[in-house]
Each structure stands twice: as structure tokens, then as C-alpha cells.
Amino acid sequence: MTLQEKLNQLMEQRGINRPELAKGSGVPYTTIVALFDKGADNIKLSTLRKLSDFFGVTLDDLAGTKNNVYGEFETIAAHHDGEEWTEEELEEIERFKEFVKLKRGQ
């Protein structure tokens, strides 16, 4: 399911239209229109966050990245020998991973 399809589904569930989505989420109406008309190729992570917060869903749920896009593999390992990460840094890394997947069209 594309981001636009997911947004349409969520909007239908809430009984809202695009202007109401823009007002409620804090995303400019012109951005909402461009998202539906031109696609999500260049959508900002901050926009995705506002939309996911508004609907009360995760970025994974909104962007549809929960599907296993690597065939049988469930995880990707990244090694950071000798490096320690704070919880906030790990969350930021996860958000960045989702952003990259979204840009890739997954």
C-alpha cells in the first residue's frame, strides 16, 4: 500500500478531507496536495512525523515499511565496534532508516 493509499484509508476512517488533515496535522495544505498529486518521493521526515503523530500511528505503519522487503531476511545488522549509543541516538538511527526506505519506495 502506498503512502497516499494509507493516508486515504486513515482519512476515511476519521471522516476527514485534505484541508482538515492539513489543519489537524500542522502540515501545510499545499504540501498535502503535492503529496497526493506528485507522490512521496521527496517528502520530509518532519512531515511524515506530523502525519503519523496526527493519526496516532508509527512511521512504519504510515509508510508501509513493515513488509519484509529483503525476502527471507528479517534484520539488517550494522556493527559499530567500540561505539556506544544513547537511546535517543538509536531512535534517530531507526527514524533515518525508515526515511531511507521511504525514499527508496519500499
Short mmCIF file of C-alpha atoms in Angstrom, two decimals:
data_model
loop_
_atom_site.label_atom_id
_atom_site.label_comp_id
_atom_site.label_asym_id
_atom_site.label_seq_id
_atom_site.Cartn_x
_atom_site.Cartn_y
_atom_site.Cartn_z
CA MET A 1 0.00 0.00 0.00
CA THR A 2 1.40 3.38 -0.97
CA LEU A 3 1.63 6.29 1.42
CA GLN A 4 -1.19 8.03 -0.44
CA GLU A 5 -3.40 4.94 -0.16
CA LYS A 6 -2.66 4.66 3.56
CA LEU A 7 -3.43 8.34 4.10
CA ASN A 8 -6.69 7.98 2.17
CA GLN A 9 -7.61 5.00 4.33
CA LEU A 10 -6.80 6.84 7.57
CA MET A 11 -8.66 9.95 6.41
CA GLU A 12 -11.69 7.85 5.51
CA GLN A 13 -11.63 6.17 8.93
CA ARG A 14 -11.66 9.59 10.59
CA GLY A 15 -14.11 11.11 8.15
CA ILE A 16 -11.81 13.98 7.23
CA ASN A 17 -10.73 15.59 3.97
CA ARG A 18 -7.42 17.10 2.86
CA PRO A 19 -7.98 20.58 4.31
CA GLU A 20 -8.90 19.03 7.66
CA LEU A 21 -5.82 16.81 7.52
CA ALA A 22 -3.63 19.84 6.88
CA LYS A 23 -5.19 21.82 9.72
CA GLY A 24 -5.13 18.96 12.21
CA SER A 25 -1.63 17.75 11.44
CA GLY A 26 0.06 21.11 11.02
CA VAL A 27 1.24 20.17 7.53
CA PRO A 28 0.61 22.97 5.01
CA TYR A 29 -2.29 22.28 2.67
CA THR A 30 -0.04 22.78 -0.35
CA THR A 31 2.24 20.02 0.96
CA ILE A 32 -0.74 17.68 1.39
CA VAL A 33 -1.91 18.40 -2.17
CA ALA A 34 1.60 17.87 -3.57
CA LEU A 35 1.92 14.60 -1.67
CA PHE A 36 -1.24 13.24 -3.28
CA ASP A 37 -0.63 14.72 -6.73
CA LYS A 38 3.13 14.27 -7.13
CA GLY A 39 3.86 11.40 -4.76
CA ALA A 40 6.04 10.94 -1.72
CA ASP A 41 9.47 10.79 -3.32
CA ASN A 42 10.71 13.98 -1.68
CA ILE A 43 8.61 14.06 1.48
CA LYS A 44 10.41 15.38 4.53
CA LEU A 45 10.79 13.19 7.60
CA SER A 46 9.31 16.03 9.67
CA THR A 47 6.17 15.89 7.51
CA LEU A 48 5.90 12.14 7.97
CA ARG A 49 6.25 12.58 11.72
CA LYS A 50 3.47 15.17 11.83
CA LEU A 51 1.18 12.88 9.85
CA SER A 52 1.98 9.80 11.91
CA ASP A 53 1.50 11.76 15.15
CA PHE A 54 -1.82 13.13 13.92
CA PHE A 55 -3.15 9.68 13.10
CA GLY A 56 -1.54 8.03 16.11
CA VAL A 57 0.38 5.50 14.03
CA THR A 58 4.06 4.68 13.73
CA LEU A 59 6.19 5.77 10.81
CA ASP A 60 6.34 2.10 9.84
CA ASP A 61 2.55 1.88 9.76
CA LEU A 62 2.17 5.10 7.83
CA ALA A 63 4.89 4.48 5.27
CA GLY A 64 4.10 0.79 4.95
CA THR A 65 7.66 -0.30 5.66
CA LYS A 66 6.74 -3.19 7.93
CA ASN A 67 6.64 -5.54 4.97
CA ASN A 68 9.70 -7.72 4.65
CA VAL A 69 11.42 -6.22 1.60
CA TYR A 70 14.50 -8.41 1.85
CA GLY A 71 12.92 -11.76 1.08
CA GLU A 72 13.63 -14.24 3.84
CA PHE A 73 15.87 -11.91 5.85
CA GLU A 74 14.21 -10.21 8.77
CA THR A 75 17.01 -7.96 10.01
CA ILE A 76 19.96 -5.97 8.81
CA ALA A 77 22.95 -5.81 11.10
CA ALA A 78 25.15 -2.79 11.45
CA HIS A 79 28.27 -3.03 13.55
CA HIS A 80 29.68 -0.12 15.47
CA ASP A 81 32.73 -1.57 17.14
CA GLY A 82 33.73 0.37 20.20
CA GLU A 83 30.88 2.86 19.89
CA GLU A 84 28.18 3.39 22.45
CA TRP A 85 24.81 4.89 21.51
CA THR A 86 22.28 6.68 23.67
CA GLU A 87 18.62 5.66 23.46
CA GLU A 88 17.88 8.92 21.64
CA GLU A 89 20.62 8.26 19.10
CA LEU A 90 19.32 4.76 18.46
CA GLU A 91 15.81 6.15 17.92
CA GLU A 92 17.20 8.70 15.50
CA ILE A 93 19.03 5.95 13.60
CA GLU A 94 15.75 3.99 13.36
CA ARG A 95 13.92 7.09 12.05
CA PHE A 96 16.64 7.64 9.49
CA LYS A 97 16.39 4.01 8.35
CA GLU A 98 12.65 4.47 7.80
CA PHE A 99 13.28 7.68 5.89
CA VAL A 100 15.77 5.96 3.58
CA LYS A 101 13.34 3.08 3.00
CA LEU A 102 10.57 5.53 2.16
CA LYS A 103 12.75 7.39 -0.33
CA ARG A 104 13.60 4.06 -1.91
CA GLY A 105 9.91 3.42 -2.42
CA GLN A 106 9.62 0.46 -0.09
#
